[in-house]
PDB file of C-alpha atoms and ligand atoms in Angstrom:
ATOM      1  CA  MET A   1       0.000   0.000   0.000  1.00 39.00           C
ATOM      2  CA  ALA A   2       2.358   2.677  -1.238  1.00 40.00           C
ATOM      3  CA  GLY A   3       1.777   6.274  -0.264  1.00 39.00           C
ATOM      4  CA  CYS A   4      -0.139   5.444   2.930  1.00 43.00           C
ATOM      5  CA  ARG A   5       2.312   6.356   5.664  1.00 47.00           C
ATOM      6  CA  LYS A   6       1.383   5.031   9.035  1.00 52.00           C
ATOM      7  CA  LYS A   7       4.167   6.451  11.168  1.00 54.00           C
ATOM      8  CA  PRO A   8       5.919   9.284   9.350  1.00 47.00           C
ATOM      9  CA  ASN A   9       8.802   9.506  11.813  1.00 53.00           C
ATOM     10  CA  VAL A  10       9.887   5.856  11.495  1.00 70.00           C
ATOM     11  CA  SER A  11      12.273   5.228   8.644  1.00 77.00           C
ATOM     12  CA  ALA A  12      15.618   3.626   7.846  1.00 88.00           C
ATOM     13  CA  GLY A  13      18.376   4.905   5.541  1.00 93.00           C
ATOM     14  CA  LYS A  14      18.184   5.089   1.753  1.00 94.00           C
ATOM     15  CA  ASP A  15      17.589   1.641   0.263  1.00 96.00           C
ATOM     16  CA  VAL A  16      17.442   0.124   3.742  1.00 98.00           C
ATOM     17  CA  VAL A  17      14.268  -1.836   4.458  1.00 98.00           C
ATOM     18  CA  LEU A  18      12.497  -1.162   7.724  1.00 98.00           C
ATOM     19  CA  LEU A  19      10.754  -4.430   8.542  1.00 98.00           C
ATOM     20  CA  HIS A  20       7.817  -4.014  10.894  1.00 97.00           C
ATOM     21  CA  GLN A  21       6.975  -7.230  12.682  1.00 97.00           C
ATOM     22  CA  LEU A  22       5.942  -8.849  15.957  1.00 94.00           C
ATOM     23  CA  ASP A  23       8.498  -9.102  18.735  1.00 94.00           C
ATOM     24  CA  ARG A  24      10.928 -12.035  18.688  1.00 96.00           C
ATOM     25  CA  GLY A  25       9.781 -15.486  19.797  1.00 96.00           C
ATOM     26  CA  VAL A  26      11.355 -17.898  22.263  1.00 95.00           C
ATOM     27  CA  PHE A  27      12.011 -20.709  19.747  1.00 96.00           C
ATOM     28  CA  THR A  28      11.868 -18.843  16.398  1.00 98.00           C
ATOM     29  CA  PRO A  29      12.738 -15.231  15.512  1.00 97.00           C
ATOM     30  CA  SER A  30       9.045 -14.791  14.730  1.00 97.00           C
ATOM     31  CA  ILE A  31       6.034 -16.783  15.905  1.00 97.00           C
ATOM     32  CA  SER A  32       4.322 -15.753  12.667  1.00 97.00           C
ATOM     33  CA  PRO A  33       5.262 -17.487   9.411  1.00 98.00           C
ATOM     34  CA  PHE A  34       5.055 -14.350   7.282  1.00 98.00           C
ATOM     35  CA  PRO A  35       7.599 -12.085   9.013  1.00 98.00           C
ATOM     36  CA  LEU A  36       9.960 -15.077   9.292  1.00 98.00           C
ATOM     37  CA  LYS A  37       9.579 -15.628   5.548  1.00 98.00           C
ATOM     38  CA  LEU A  38      10.274 -11.980   4.668  1.00 98.00           C
ATOM     39  CA  GLU A  39      13.217 -11.609   7.026  1.00 98.00           C
ATOM     40  CA  THR A  40      14.709 -14.848   5.699  1.00 98.00           C
ATOM     41  CA  TYR A  41      14.331 -13.486   2.164  1.00 98.00           C
ATOM     42  CA  LEU A  42      16.064 -10.213   3.117  1.00 98.00           C
ATOM     43  CA  ARG A  43      18.958 -12.276   4.418  1.00 98.00           C
ATOM     44  CA  MET A  44      19.008 -14.567   1.382  1.00 98.00           C
ATOM     45  CA  ALA A  45      19.014 -11.572  -0.984  1.00 98.00           C
ATOM     46  CA  ASN A  46      21.520  -9.692   1.145  1.00 98.00           C
ATOM     47  CA  ILE A  47      19.311  -6.617   1.263  1.00 98.00           C
ATOM     48  CA  PRO A  48      20.116  -4.240   4.123  1.00 98.00           C
ATOM     49  CA  TYR A  49      17.312  -4.010   6.676  1.00 98.00           C
ATOM     50  CA  GLU A  50      16.418  -2.964  10.175  1.00 97.00           C
ATOM     51  CA  ASN A  51      13.650  -4.282  12.387  1.00 97.00           C
ATOM     52  CA  ASP A  52      10.863  -2.340  14.034  1.00 96.00           C
ATOM     53  CA  PHE A  53       9.061  -4.390  16.683  1.00 95.00           C
ATOM     54  CA  LYS A  54       6.971  -1.506  18.028  1.00 94.00           C
ATOM     55  CA  ASP A  55       4.450  -1.130  15.231  1.00 95.00           C
ATOM     56  CA  PRO A  56       3.911  -4.649  13.856  1.00 95.00           C
ATOM     57  CA  MET A  57       0.507  -4.234  12.238  1.00 95.00           C
ATOM     58  CA  GLY A  58       0.538  -2.551   8.844  1.00 95.00           C
ATOM     59  CA  PRO A  59      -1.944  -0.482   6.860  1.00 93.00           C
ATOM     60  CA  LYS A  60      -3.790  -3.668   5.881  1.00 95.00           C
ATOM     61  CA  GLY A  61      -4.100  -4.738   9.532  1.00 95.00           C
ATOM     62  CA  LYS A  62      -1.638  -7.626   9.246  1.00 96.00           C
ATOM     63  CA  THR A  63       1.980  -8.315  10.056  1.00 97.00           C
ATOM     64  CA  PRO A  64       4.543  -7.951   8.500  1.00 98.00           C
ATOM     65  CA  TRP A  65       4.820  -4.746   6.547  1.00 98.00           C
ATOM     66  CA  MET A  66       7.811  -2.680   5.492  1.00 98.00           C
ATOM     67  CA  THR A  67       8.932   0.861   4.791  1.00 97.00           C
ATOM     68  CA  LEU A  68      11.393   1.468   1.978  1.00 97.00           C
ATOM     69  CA  ASN A  69      12.626   4.913   0.981  1.00 96.00           C
ATOM     70  CA  GLY A  70       9.695   6.602   2.684  1.00 95.00           C
ATOM     71  CA  GLU A  71       6.930   4.383   1.314  1.00 96.00           C
ATOM     72  CA  ASP A  72       4.975   1.701   3.149  1.00 96.00           C
ATOM     73  CA  PHE A  73       4.194  -1.709   1.701  1.00 97.00           C
ATOM     74  CA  SER A  74       2.070  -4.540   3.089  1.00 97.00           C
ATOM     75  CA  ASP A  75       1.920  -8.329   2.660  1.00 98.00           C
ATOM     76  CA  SER A  76       5.041 -10.502   2.830  1.00 98.00           C
ATOM     77  CA  GLN A  77       4.661 -11.729  -0.753  1.00 98.00           C
ATOM     78  CA  LEU A  78       4.019  -8.298  -2.279  1.00 98.00           C
ATOM     79  CA  CYS A  79       6.986  -6.943  -0.304  1.00 98.00           C
ATOM     80  CA  LEU A  80       9.180  -9.826  -1.432  1.00 98.00           C
ATOM     81  CA  GLU A  81       8.251  -9.340  -5.089  1.00 98.00           C
ATOM     82  CA  LEU A  82       8.838  -5.601  -4.887  1.00 98.00           C
ATOM     83  CA  LEU A  83      12.243  -6.150  -3.283  1.00 98.00           C
ATOM     84  CA  ALA A  84      13.159  -8.766  -5.893  1.00 97.00           C
ATOM     85  CA  SER A  85      12.497  -6.294  -8.724  1.00 97.00           C
ATOM     86  CA  THR A  86      13.901  -3.207  -6.939  1.00 97.00           C
ATOM     87  CA  PHE A  87      17.151  -4.880  -5.940  1.00 98.00           C
ATOM     88  CA  GLY A  88      17.400  -7.125  -9.011  1.00 97.00           C
ATOM     89  CA  LYS A  89      17.311 -10.383  -7.044  1.00 96.00           C
ATOM     90  CA  ASP A  90      15.684 -13.320  -8.786  1.00 93.00           C
ATOM     91  CA  PHE A  91      16.422 -16.704  -7.284  1.00 97.00           C
ATOM     92  CA  ASN A  92      13.941 -18.393  -9.651  1.00 95.00           C
ATOM     93  CA  SER A  93      15.593 -17.492 -12.949  1.00 94.00           C
ATOM     94  CA  HIS A  94      17.004 -20.986 -13.511  1.00 96.00           C
ATOM     95  CA  LEU A  95      13.575 -22.618 -13.111  1.00 98.00           C
ATOM     96  CA  THR A  96      11.262 -23.587 -15.961  1.00 98.00           C
ATOM     97  CA  GLU A  97       7.713 -22.219 -16.124  1.00 98.00           C
ATOM     98  CA  ALA A  98       6.412 -25.602 -14.981  1.00 98.00           C
ATOM     99  CA  GLU A  99       8.802 -25.663 -12.004  1.00 98.00           C
ATOM    100  CA  ARG A 100       7.727 -22.150 -11.006  1.00 98.00           C
ATOM    101  CA  ALA A 101       4.109 -23.261 -11.177  1.00 98.00           C
ATOM    102  CA  ILE A 102       4.817 -26.191  -8.853  1.00 98.00           C
ATOM    103  CA  GLY A 103       6.712 -23.956  -6.467  1.00 98.00           C
ATOM    104  CA  ARG A 104       3.817 -21.512  -6.376  1.00 98.00           C
ATOM    105  CA  ALA A 105       1.312 -24.295  -5.744  1.00 98.00           C
ATOM    106  CA  PHE A 106       3.290 -25.605  -2.747  1.00 98.00           C
ATOM    107  CA  GLN A 107       3.700 -22.114  -1.357  1.00 98.00           C
ATOM    108  CA  ILE A 108      -0.021 -21.455  -1.587  1.00 98.00           C
ATOM    109  CA  MET A 109      -0.669 -24.835   0.058  1.00 98.00           C
ATOM    110  CA  ALA A 110       1.561 -23.756   2.942  1.00 98.00           C
ATOM    111  CA  GLU A 111       0.344 -20.175   3.325  1.00 98.00           C
ATOM    112  CA  GLU A 112      -3.336 -20.474   2.494  1.00 98.00           C
ATOM    113  CA  HIS A 113      -4.167 -24.012   3.694  1.00 98.00           C
ATOM    114  CA  LEU A 114      -1.661 -25.394   6.186  1.00 98.00           C
ATOM    115  CA  TYR A 115      -1.571 -21.930   7.778  1.00 98.00           C
ATOM    116  CA  TRP A 116      -5.180 -22.341   8.905  1.00 98.00           C
ATOM    117  CA  VAL A 117      -4.366 -25.691  10.497  1.00 98.00           C
ATOM    118  CA  VAL A 118      -1.691 -23.892  12.530  1.00 98.00           C
ATOM    119  CA  VAL A 119      -4.077 -21.039  13.381  1.00 98.00           C
ATOM    120  CA  LEU A 120      -6.779 -23.459  14.544  1.00 98.00           C
ATOM    121  CA  TRP A 121      -4.385 -25.513  16.645  1.00 97.00           C
ATOM    122  CA  ARG A 122      -2.721 -22.457  18.195  1.00 96.00           C
ATOM    123  CA  TRP A 123      -5.775 -20.317  18.852  1.00 95.00           C
ATOM    124  CA  VAL A 124      -8.805 -22.592  18.952  1.00 96.00           C
ATOM    125  CA  TYR A 125      -7.882 -26.186  19.924  1.00 97.00           C
ATOM    126  CA  THR A 126      -5.372 -25.044  22.572  1.00 96.00           C
ATOM    127  CA  LYS A 127      -7.198 -21.741  23.252  1.00 93.00           C
ATOM    128  CA  GLY A 128      -4.054 -19.623  22.804  1.00 91.00           C
ATOM    129  CA  LYS A 129      -2.380 -21.279  25.834  1.00 90.00           C
ATOM    130  CA  THR A 130       0.795 -22.281  23.962  1.00 91.00           C
ATOM    131  CA  LEU A 131       1.432 -18.652  23.013  1.00 89.00           C
ATOM    132  CA  TRP A 132       2.823 -17.951  26.496  1.00 87.00           C
ATOM    133  CA  ALA A 133       5.577 -20.501  25.941  1.00 88.00           C
ATOM    134  CA  ILE A 134       6.582 -19.314  22.464  1.00 92.00           C
ATOM    135  CA  GLN A 135       6.307 -15.543  22.903  1.00 86.00           C
ATOM    136  CA  MET A 136       7.177 -14.198  26.344  1.00 75.00           C
ATOM    137  CA  ASN A 137       6.613 -10.510  25.659  1.00 79.00           C
ATOM    138  CA  PHE A 138       2.852 -10.587  25.434  1.00 78.00           C
ATOM    139  CA  PRO A 139       1.547  -8.149  28.023  1.00 77.00           C
ATOM    140  CA  ALA A 140       0.138 -10.002  31.052  1.00 77.00           C
ATOM    141  CA  PRO A 141      -3.375  -8.437  30.705  1.00 80.00           C
ATOM    142  CA  LEU A 142      -3.642 -10.289  27.377  1.00 80.00           C
ATOM    143  CA  ARG A 143      -4.516 -13.373  29.456  1.00 80.00           C
ATOM    144  CA  PHE A 144      -7.803 -11.748  30.385  1.00 84.00           C
ATOM    145  CA  ILE A 145      -8.718 -10.719  26.863  1.00 87.00           C
ATOM    146  CA  MET A 146      -7.411 -13.924  25.269  1.00 88.00           C
ATOM    147  CA  PRO A 147     -10.992 -15.214  24.724  1.00 92.00           C
ATOM    148  CA  ILE A 148     -11.599 -12.186  22.468  1.00 93.00           C
ATOM    149  CA  PHE A 149      -8.583 -13.105  20.305  1.00 90.00           C
ATOM    150  CA  VAL A 150      -9.619 -16.757  20.288  1.00 93.00           C
ATOM    151  CA  ARG A 151     -13.090 -15.775  19.047  1.00 96.00           C
ATOM    152  CA  ARG A 152     -11.552 -13.497  16.429  1.00 95.00           C
ATOM    153  CA  MET A 153      -9.227 -16.201  15.065  1.00 96.00           C
ATOM    154  CA  LYS A 154     -12.040 -18.746  15.186  1.00 97.00           C
ATOM    155  CA  GLY A 155     -14.159 -16.331  13.160  1.00 98.00           C
ATOM    156  CA  GLN A 156     -11.382 -15.856  10.592  1.00 97.00           C
ATOM    157  CA  ALA A 157     -10.880 -19.621  10.236  1.00 98.00           C
ATOM    158  CA  SER A 158     -14.601 -20.124   9.853  1.00 98.00           C
ATOM    159  CA  ALA A 159     -14.827 -17.379   7.207  1.00 98.00           C
ATOM    160  CA  GLN A 160     -11.931 -18.999   5.350  1.00 98.00           C
ATOM    161  CA  GLY A 161     -13.739 -22.346   5.573  1.00 98.00           C
ATOM    162  CA  MET A 162     -11.219 -24.529   7.392  1.00 98.00           C
ATOM    163  CA  GLY A 163     -12.705 -23.648  10.759  1.00 98.00           C
ATOM    164  CA  ARG A 164     -15.978 -25.326   9.822  1.00 98.00           C
ATOM    165  CA  HIS A 165     -14.416 -28.805   9.854  1.00 98.00           C
ATOM    166  CA  SER A 166     -13.986 -30.996  12.929  1.00 98.00           C
ATOM    167  CA  GLN A 167     -10.630 -30.923  14.701  1.00 98.00           C
ATOM    168  CA  GLU A 168      -9.949 -34.467  13.519  1.00 98.00           C
ATOM    169  CA  GLU A 169     -10.609 -33.518   9.897  1.00 98.00           C
ATOM    170  CA  VAL A 170      -8.408 -30.415  10.135  1.00 98.00           C
ATOM    171  CA  ILE A 171      -5.485 -32.351  11.636  1.00 98.00           C
ATOM    172  CA  GLU A 172      -5.808 -34.965   8.890  1.00 98.00           C
ATOM    173  CA  MET A 173      -5.773 -32.201   6.248  1.00 98.00           C
ATOM    174  CA  GLY A 174      -2.601 -30.830   7.835  1.00 98.00           C
ATOM    175  CA  MET A 175      -1.017 -34.290   7.740  1.00 98.00           C
ATOM    176  CA  LYS A 176      -1.881 -34.586   4.054  1.00 98.00           C
ATOM    177  CA  ASP A 177      -0.279 -31.196   3.308  1.00 98.00           C
ATOM    178  CA  LEU A 178       2.877 -32.201   5.186  1.00 98.00           C
ATOM    179  CA  ARG A 179       2.929 -35.577   3.431  1.00 98.00           C
ATOM    180  CA  ALA A 180       2.714 -33.869   0.029  1.00 98.00           C
ATOM    181  CA  MET A 181       5.453 -31.389   0.960  1.00 98.00           C
ATOM    182  CA  SER A 182       7.671 -34.129   2.315  1.00 98.00           C
ATOM    183  CA  ALA A 183       7.167 -36.245  -0.809  1.00 98.00           C
ATOM    184  CA  TYR A 184       7.970 -33.343  -3.132  1.00 98.00           C
ATOM    185  CA  LEU A 185      11.029 -32.243  -1.168  1.00 98.00           C
ATOM    186  CA  GLY A 186      12.302 -35.829  -1.117  1.00 98.00           C
ATOM    187  CA  ILE A 187      16.080 -35.893  -0.777  1.00 98.00           C
ATOM    188  CA  LYS A 188      16.580 -32.449  -2.372  1.00 98.00           C
ATOM    189  CA  PRO A 189      18.195 -29.885  -0.068  1.00 98.00           C
ATOM    190  CA  TYR A 190      15.648 -27.228  -1.087  1.00 98.00           C
ATOM    191  CA  PHE A 191      12.159 -27.476  -2.540  1.00 98.00           C
ATOM    192  CA  MET A 192      13.171 -26.517  -6.055  1.00 98.00           C
ATOM    193  CA  GLY A 193      16.539 -28.265  -6.123  1.00 98.00           C
ATOM    194  CA  ASP A 194      20.096 -27.614  -5.040  1.00 98.00           C
ATOM    195  CA  THR A 195      19.788 -23.885  -4.385  1.00 98.00           C
ATOM    196  CA  PRO A 196      17.255 -21.998  -2.263  1.00 98.00           C
ATOM    197  CA  THR A 197      14.622 -19.921  -4.029  1.00 98.00           C
ATOM    198  CA  GLU A 198      12.018 -17.416  -2.848  1.00 98.00           C
ATOM    199  CA  MET A 199       9.453 -20.120  -2.116  1.00 98.00           C
ATOM    200  CA  ASP A 200      11.856 -21.821   0.313  1.00 98.00           C
ATOM    201  CA  CYS A 201      11.573 -18.706   2.482  1.00 98.00           C
ATOM    202  CA  ALA A 202       7.792 -19.142   2.595  1.00 98.00           C
ATOM    203  CA  MET A 203       8.038 -22.875   3.261  1.00 99.00           C
ATOM    204  CA  PHE A 204      10.581 -22.230   6.012  1.00 99.00           C
ATOM    205  CA  GLY A 205       8.430 -19.519   7.618  1.00 98.00           C
ATOM    206  CA  MET A 206       5.519 -21.928   7.883  1.00 98.00           C
ATOM    207  CA  LEU A 207       7.304 -25.209   8.623  1.00 98.00           C
ATOM    208  CA  ALA A 208       9.458 -23.582  11.305  1.00 98.00           C
ATOM    209  CA  GLN A 209       6.259 -22.921  13.268  1.00 98.00           C
ATOM    210  CA  ILE A 210       5.407 -26.620  13.207  1.00 98.00           C
ATOM    211  CA  VAL A 211       8.950 -27.785  13.977  1.00 98.00           C
ATOM    212  CA  TRP A 212       9.764 -25.380  16.829  1.00 97.00           C
ATOM    213  CA  CYS A 213       6.595 -23.646  18.013  1.00 97.00           C
ATOM    214  CA  MET A 214       3.933 -26.348  18.337  1.00 96.00           C
ATOM    215  CA  GLN A 215       5.097 -28.561  21.185  1.00 93.00           C
ATOM    216  CA  GLY A 216       2.474 -31.135  22.026  1.00 95.00           C
ATOM    217  CA  SER A 217       0.758 -30.860  18.655  1.00 97.00           C
ATOM    218  CA  PRO A 218      -0.268 -33.977  16.715  1.00 96.00           C
ATOM    219  CA  PHE A 219       2.475 -33.048  14.212  1.00 97.00           C
ATOM    220  CA  GLU A 220       5.368 -32.971  16.678  1.00 92.00           C
ATOM    221  CA  GLN A 221       6.325 -36.645  16.551  1.00 93.00           C
ATOM    222  CA  HIS A 222       5.761 -36.858  12.788  1.00 97.00           C
ATOM    223  CA  MET A 223       8.290 -34.049  12.196  1.00 97.00           C
ATOM    224  CA  LYS A 224      10.882 -36.288  13.854  1.00 96.00           C
ATOM    225  CA  GLY A 225       9.729 -39.366  11.941  1.00 97.00           C
ATOM    226  CA  GLU A 226       7.760 -39.501   8.698  1.00 97.00           C
ATOM    227  CA  PHE A 227       8.463 -35.836   7.897  1.00 98.00           C
ATOM    228  CA  ILE A 228      12.078 -35.727   9.061  1.00 98.00           C
ATOM    229  CA  ASN A 229      13.174 -34.287   5.699  1.00 98.00           C
ATOM    230  CA  LEU A 230      10.969 -31.233   6.365  1.00 98.00           C
ATOM    231  CA  LYS A 231      12.645 -30.760   9.736  1.00 98.00           C
ATOM    232  CA  ASP A 232      16.077 -31.199   8.124  1.00 98.00           C
ATOM    233  CA  PHE A 233      15.093 -28.599   5.528  1.00 99.00           C
ATOM    234  CA  CYS A 234      14.256 -26.159   8.343  1.00 98.00           C
ATOM    235  CA  GLU A 235      17.580 -26.846  10.041  1.00 98.00           C
ATOM    236  CA  ARG A 236      19.343 -26.247   6.702  1.00 98.00           C
ATOM    237  CA  MET A 237      17.598 -22.899   6.124  1.00 98.00           C
ATOM    238  CA  LYS A 238      18.299 -21.906   9.702  1.00 98.00           C
ATOM    239  CA  ASP A 239      22.003 -22.761   9.424  1.00 98.00           C
ATOM    240  CA  GLN A 240      22.352 -21.018   6.071  1.00 98.00           C
ATOM    241  CA  PHE A 241      20.475 -17.774   6.722  1.00 98.00           C
ATOM    242  CA  TRP A 242      20.292 -17.475  10.489  1.00 98.00           C
ATOM    243  CA  PRO A 243      23.807 -18.002  11.912  1.00 98.00           C
ATOM    244  CA  ASP A 244      22.696 -15.608  14.668  1.00 97.00           C
ATOM    245  CA  TRP A 245      19.434 -17.550  15.315  1.00 97.00           C
ATOM    246  CA  ASN A 246      19.992 -17.917  19.065  1.00 96.00           C
ATOM    247  CA  GLN A 247      20.776 -14.224  19.460  1.00 96.00           C
ATOM    248  CA  CYS A 248      17.468 -13.464  17.699  1.00 97.00           C
ATOM    249  CA  LEU A 249      15.403 -15.403  20.251  1.00 96.00           C
ATOM    250  CA  LEU A 250      13.848 -14.167  23.462  1.00 87.00           C
ATOM    251  CA  PRO A 251      14.776 -15.924  26.691  1.00 78.00           C
ATOM    252  CA  PRO A 252      11.989 -18.256  27.906  1.00 67.00           C
ATOM    253  CA  ARG A 253       9.582 -17.105  30.603  1.00 55.00           C
ATOM    254  CA  VAL A 254      10.699 -18.296  34.086  1.00 50.00           C
TER     255      VAL A 254
HETATM  256  N1  GSH B 301      -0.804 -12.629   3.237  1.00 69.46           N
HETATM  257  C1  GSH B 301      -0.257 -11.959   4.376  1.00 69.46           C
HETATM  258  C2  GSH B 301      -0.663 -12.707   5.632  1.00 69.46           C
HETATM  259  C3  GSH B 301      -0.209 -11.989   6.899  1.00 69.46           C
HETATM  260  C4  GSH B 301      -0.956 -12.528   8.121  1.00 69.46           C
HETATM  261  O1  GSH B 301      -1.959 -13.225   8.030  1.00 69.46           O
HETATM  262  N2  GSH B 301      -0.438 -12.190   9.281  1.00 69.46           N
HETATM  263  C5  GSH B 301      -1.105 -12.590  10.505  1.00 69.46           C
HETATM  264  C6  GSH B 301      -0.078 -13.086  11.497  1.00 69.46           C
HETATM  265  S1  GSH B 301       0.308 -14.744  11.235  1.00 69.46           S
HETATM  266  C7  GSH B 301      -1.787 -11.399  11.121  1.00 69.46           C
HETATM  267  O2  GSH B 301      -1.262 -10.304  11.078  1.00 69.46           O
HETATM  268  N3  GSH B 301      -2.936 -11.604  11.716  1.00 69.46           N
HETATM  269  C8  GSH B 301      -3.616 -10.576  12.446  1.00 69.46           C
HETATM  270  C9  GSH B 301      -5.064 -10.544  12.142  1.00 69.46           C
HETATM  271  O3  GSH B 301      -5.488 -11.150  11.157  1.00 69.46           O
HETATM  272  O4  GSH B 301      -5.758  -9.887  12.893  1.00 69.46           O
HETATM  273  C10 GSH B 301       1.256 -11.892   4.237  1.00 69.46           C
HETATM  274  O5  GSH B 301       1.828 -12.688   3.504  1.00 69.46           O
HETATM  275  O6  GSH B 301       1.866 -10.987   4.828  1.00 69.46           O
END
C-alpha cells in the first residue's frame, strides 16, 4: 500500500528496508510465518534491513509490513516481489515455467491451507495457551482478553472455511499437506533443487512454526519421523540464513 504512511517519523536509511513485525519469539525469531519468511528473504538476498518491533501491524491490519525509501508496503509476498524487482534479485531465474508453477502451488498450500491448520491448533484447539511458551513478551493483561482473540481467530478460520471442519478432519488435512510437501522435497536440499529460491523462504516460515513452536501438537512426533526431511530442511535454512538464530530469540519465561 504505497503512499499510505502510518508512522511518518519511522524510517531507515536510503535503500534500507524497515521491517515491521511482531516481537521475537522464544524458539523462532518470529512466531508468525510471514515475518519469518520476509526476514529470511532479506537475508538470502543480502538486502540491508532494520527491524521495528513496536508497530507490527501494517496499513492492511496484518503483520509484516515494510517501509522502503519513505513508502509503506504490506503483505510478505508483495513486499518480497517488490524487493526482488527493486534490488534485481531473482532466485527463480534458472527454473522452468512448470517448475515455477509447482513452487507456487506448494507455497499457496503452505500459506493459504496449512496456515489455517496452525491457526486453529494455536488459537482454537489449545485456546491460545501455547502462546505464552513461544512468545514471552505478550503483556500479562492479554490473558484476560485472550478469549476475544480466540473468538476473532475462530471467526477468521470459519470465514476462510477450514474452521468449519472438525478438529480431527483439520489435523488430517494438515497431515496430508505435510505428506505432500515431504514427498515433493524428497532428498533435495531445497524445494526446487540444489539452491534456495524465494518459495523456500515461505516454506521455512511456515514449517518452522510446526517444527519449533507447536510442542504437544499432533504433528510434533511426525516431524521427527515420517516428515524428518521437512525438519532437516528447516535446520538447513536456519544454518544457512540465520547463523545468529539464538541471538534473535527471546529468553523463555521463568
Ligand atoms: N498474506 C499476508 C498474511 C499476513 C498474516 O496473516 N499475518 C497474521 C499473522 S500470522 C496477522 O497479522 N494476523 C492478524 C489478524 O489477522 O488480525 C502476508 O503474507 O503478509
